[in-house]
mmCIF file of C-alpha atoms in Angstrom:
data_model
loop_
_atom_site.group_PDB
_atom_site.id
_atom_site.type_symbol
_atom_site.label_atom_id
_atom_site.label_comp_id
_atom_site.label_asym_id
_atom_site.label_seq_id
_atom_site.Cartn_x
_atom_site.Cartn_y
_atom_site.Cartn_z
ATOM 1 C CA MET A 26 -85.897 -206.465 -135.240
ATOM 2 C CA LEU A 27 -82.647 -208.639 -135.143
ATOM 3 C CA LYS A 28 -80.867 -205.172 -136.254
ATOM 4 C CA LYS A 29 -82.558 -203.014 -132.926
ATOM 5 C CA TRP A 30 -80.725 -205.619 -130.611
ATOM 6 C CA ILE A 31 -77.655 -206.093 -132.104
ATOM 7 C CA TRP A 32 -77.263 -202.533 -132.021
ATOM 8 C CA ILE A 33 -78.886 -202.938 -128.277
ATOM 9 C CA LEU A 34 -76.210 -205.770 -127.657
ATOM 10 C CA VAL A 35 -73.220 -203.345 -128.768
ATOM 11 C CA ALA A 36 -74.703 -199.887 -127.020
ATOM 12 C CA LEU A 37 -74.585 -201.260 -123.512
ATOM 13 C CA PRO A 38 -71.837 -202.879 -122.632
ATOM 14 C CA VAL A 39 -70.147 -199.736 -124.640
ATOM 15 C CA THR A 40 -72.557 -197.288 -122.148
ATOM 16 C CA MET A 41 -71.154 -199.159 -119.311
ATOM 17 C CA GLY A 42 -67.215 -199.019 -120.006
ATOM 18 C CA CYS A 43 -67.747 -195.491 -120.269
ATOM 19 C CA ILE A 44 -69.273 -195.041 -117.433
ATOM 20 C CA TRP A 45 -67.087 -196.810 -115.367
ATOM 21 C CA GLY A 46 -63.752 -195.489 -117.384
ATOM 22 C CA ILE A 47 -65.174 -191.432 -116.154
ATOM 23 C CA TYR A 48 -65.895 -193.429 -112.602
ATOM 24 C CA GLU A 49 -62.094 -194.763 -112.006
ATOM 25 C CA LEU A 50 -60.384 -191.172 -113.956
ATOM 26 C CA TYR A 51 -62.644 -189.369 -111.463
ATOM 27 C CA ASN A 52 -61.357 -191.258 -108.878
ATOM 28 C CA TYR A 53 -57.600 -191.103 -110.063
ATOM 29 C CA TYR A 54 -57.802 -187.366 -109.856
ATOM 30 C CA PHE A 55 -59.399 -187.047 -106.838
ATOM 31 C CA PRO A 56 -58.803 -189.517 -104.488
ATOM 32 C CA ASN A 57 -60.564 -189.661 -100.687
ATOM 33 C CA VAL A 58 -57.123 -187.429 -98.426
ATOM 34 C CA ILE A 59 -57.107 -188.526 -94.737
ATOM 35 C CA ILE A 60 -56.153 -186.389 -92.445
ATOM 36 C CA SER A 61 -55.996 -187.753 -88.985
ATOM 37 C CA TYR A 62 -53.743 -186.892 -85.711
ATOM 38 C CA LYS A 63 -51.408 -189.302 -84.188
ATOM 39 C CA VAL A 64 -52.596 -188.915 -80.456
ATOM 40 C CA ALA A 65 -50.511 -189.876 -77.071
ATOM 41 C CA ASP A 66 -51.994 -188.787 -74.270
ATOM 42 C CA GLU A 67 -50.076 -190.234 -70.721
ATOM 43 C CA GLU A 68 -48.574 -188.683 -67.724
ATOM 44 C CA ASP A 69 -46.383 -185.330 -68.829
ATOM 45 C CA PHE A 70 -46.662 -186.214 -72.371
ATOM 46 C CA HIS A 71 -49.842 -184.667 -74.260
ATOM 47 C CA VAL A 72 -48.857 -184.782 -77.662
ATOM 48 C CA SER A 73 -50.702 -184.749 -81.438
ATOM 49 C CA LEU A 74 -49.039 -184.680 -84.316
ATOM 50 C CA PRO A 75 -50.866 -184.279 -88.117
ATOM 51 C CA SER A 76 -51.090 -187.594 -90.274
ATOM 52 C CA TYR A 77 -51.355 -187.300 -93.900
ATOM 53 C CA GLY A 78 -53.377 -190.582 -95.958
ATOM 54 C CA ILE A 79 -54.109 -191.573 -99.267
ATOM 55 C CA GLU A 80 -57.002 -194.149 -99.524
ATOM 56 C CA ALA A 81 -57.208 -194.858 -103.448
ATOM 57 C CA LYS A 82 -60.506 -195.524 -104.843
ATOM 58 C CA SER A 83 -59.215 -196.206 -108.454
ATOM 59 C CA HIS A 84 -58.196 -199.697 -109.544
ATOM 60 C CA PHE A 85 -55.007 -197.512 -111.107
ATOM 61 C CA GLY A 86 -53.803 -195.956 -107.934
ATOM 62 C CA TYR A 87 -54.196 -192.081 -107.429
ATOM 63 C CA ALA A 88 -52.269 -189.296 -110.198
ATOM 64 C CA PRO A 89 -48.420 -188.612 -109.386
ATOM 65 C CA ARG A 90 -48.803 -184.936 -108.054
ATOM 66 C CA TYR A 91 -50.162 -186.941 -104.261
ATOM 67 C CA HIS A 92 -46.781 -188.531 -104.227
ATOM 68 C CA GLU A 93 -45.163 -185.033 -104.262
ATOM 69 C CA GLU A 94 -47.487 -183.795 -101.859
ATOM 70 C CA ILE A 95 -47.530 -186.270 -100.026
ATOM 71 C CA LYS A 96 -43.255 -186.447 -99.831
ATOM 72 C CA GLU A 97 -43.581 -182.660 -98.834
ATOM 73 C CA TRP A 98 -46.172 -183.248 -96.202
ATOM 74 C CA TRP A 99 -43.424 -185.596 -94.421
ATOM 75 C CA LEU A 100 -40.564 -183.247 -94.910
ATOM 76 C CA ALA A 101 -42.410 -180.720 -93.173
ATOM 77 C CA THR A 102 -43.844 -182.708 -90.758
ATOM 78 C CA ASN A 103 -41.208 -185.207 -90.265
ATOM 79 C CA GLU A 104 -38.650 -182.292 -89.158
ATOM 80 C CA ILE A 105 -40.872 -180.828 -86.524
ATOM 81 C CA GLU A 106 -41.781 -184.181 -84.974
ATOM 82 C CA VAL A 107 -37.797 -184.672 -84.960
ATOM 83 C CA TRP A 108 -36.714 -181.610 -83.575
ATOM 84 C CA LEU A 109 -39.992 -182.182 -81.040
ATOM 85 C CA ALA A 110 -38.314 -185.707 -80.258
ATOM 86 C CA THR A 111 -34.714 -184.777 -79.726
ATOM 87 C CA ASP A 112 -34.590 -180.812 -78.066
ATOM 88 C CA PHE A 113 -37.400 -181.953 -75.534
ATOM 89 C CA GLU A 114 -37.577 -183.689 -72.547
ATOM 90 C CA LYS A 115 -40.970 -184.691 -70.784
ATOM 91 C CA PRO A 116 -43.662 -182.454 -69.942
ATOM 92 C CA TYR A 117 -44.823 -182.168 -73.564
ATOM 93 C CA ASN A 118 -47.983 -180.445 -74.164
ATOM 94 C CA VAL A 119 -48.041 -179.954 -77.553
ATOM 95 C CA SER A 120 -51.277 -179.899 -80.119
ATOM 96 C CA SER A 121 -51.354 -179.411 -84.126
ATOM 97 C CA ASN A 122 -53.879 -177.609 -85.946
ATOM 98 C CA VAL A 123 -54.541 -178.747 -89.847
ATOM 99 C CA PHE A 124 -56.568 -175.656 -91.482
ATOM 100 C CA ILE A 125 -56.482 -174.010 -95.164
ATOM 101 C CA GLU A 126 -55.430 -170.185 -95.599
ATOM 102 C CA ASP A 127 -55.080 -168.638 -98.522
ATOM 103 C CA GLY A 128 -54.835 -171.576 -101.007
ATOM 104 C CA LYS A 129 -51.938 -172.951 -98.566
ATOM 105 C CA THR A 130 -52.322 -176.342 -96.182
ATOM 106 C CA ILE A 131 -51.426 -174.111 -92.885
ATOM 107 C CA ILE A 132 -50.529 -176.946 -90.061
ATOM 108 C CA GLN A 133 -49.716 -175.107 -86.784
ATOM 109 C CA TYR A 134 -47.849 -177.018 -83.511
ATOM 110 C CA SER A 135 -48.202 -174.982 -80.301
ATOM 111 C CA GLY A 136 -47.950 -175.703 -76.544
ATOM 112 C CA THR A 137 -45.292 -176.456 -74.711
ATOM 113 C CA ALA A 138 -42.163 -178.466 -74.084
ATOM 114 C CA ALA A 139 -39.156 -179.055 -71.312
ATOM 115 C CA LEU A 140 -35.968 -178.599 -72.455
ATOM 116 C CA PRO A 141 -33.283 -181.346 -71.321
ATOM 117 C CA ASP A 142 -32.471 -178.367 -68.379
ATOM 118 C CA GLY A 143 -35.912 -178.461 -67.092
ATOM 119 C CA GLU A 144 -36.716 -174.861 -68.570
ATOM 120 C CA ILE A 145 -40.410 -174.778 -69.803
ATOM 121 C CA VAL A 146 -40.138 -173.486 -73.503
ATOM 122 C CA ASP A 147 -43.158 -172.110 -75.348
ATOM 123 C CA ILE A 148 -43.691 -174.125 -78.620
ATOM 124 C CA ASP A 149 -45.071 -172.143 -81.682
ATOM 125 C CA LYS A 150 -44.773 -173.369 -85.503
ATOM 126 C CA ARG A 151 -46.196 -172.608 -88.439
ATOM 127 C CA ILE A 152 -45.573 -174.835 -91.593
ATOM 128 C CA GLU A 153 -47.070 -173.322 -94.800
ATOM 129 C CA LEU A 154 -47.377 -176.182 -97.477
ATOM 130 C CA ASN A 155 -48.063 -174.249 -101.289
ATOM 131 C CA PHE A 156 -51.438 -176.539 -101.841
ATOM 132 C CA ILE A 157 -54.769 -177.988 -100.987
ATOM 133 C CA VAL A 158 -54.943 -181.470 -98.977
ATOM 134 C CA SER A 159 -57.919 -181.811 -98.227
ATOM 135 C CA ASP A 160 -61.870 -180.542 -97.688
ATOM 136 C CA ASN A 161 -62.312 -182.560 -95.352
ATOM 137 C CA ILE A 162 -60.123 -181.395 -92.897
ATOM 138 C CA PRO A 163 -60.592 -182.596 -89.234
ATOM 139 C CA GLN A 164 -61.293 -178.976 -87.129
ATOM 140 C CA VAL A 165 -61.304 -180.197 -83.788
ATOM 141 C CA LYS A 166 -57.764 -179.259 -82.112
ATOM 142 C CA ALA A 167 -56.515 -182.775 -80.806
ATOM 143 C CA GLY A 168 -54.215 -182.872 -77.194
ATOM 144 C CA ARG A 169 -54.501 -180.275 -74.607
ATOM 145 C CA ILE A 170 -53.364 -176.971 -74.217
#
């Protein structure tokens, strides 16, 4: 009878440790990726820009591939944000949409903005990233068009 209790007392922590380890490993490789929109809605300035965030659910953070994805996302979207901020003036009416197409993440910017000379031009930019950022992408366009 004593041997049985010793085995139970050893097997229970080992089983719990294995369950915890599998949970941590899963959360390490599959963190919660959050796509949201930074929205500004003021007079003559309506813009929505996508934002990428990660909620690390594992005590060990998240897999290194997500660092590369964040970097690639930031470089691509920052280039567009800087272009919009430096080359255009009010009125702005630019929105963005993030979606998955053919195994790639597509970020589509569209709308209108004014050049420094006052001419209103169409904004139509598309970014293709060679990874799928998340299965939980908000499908509603933010902002106005």
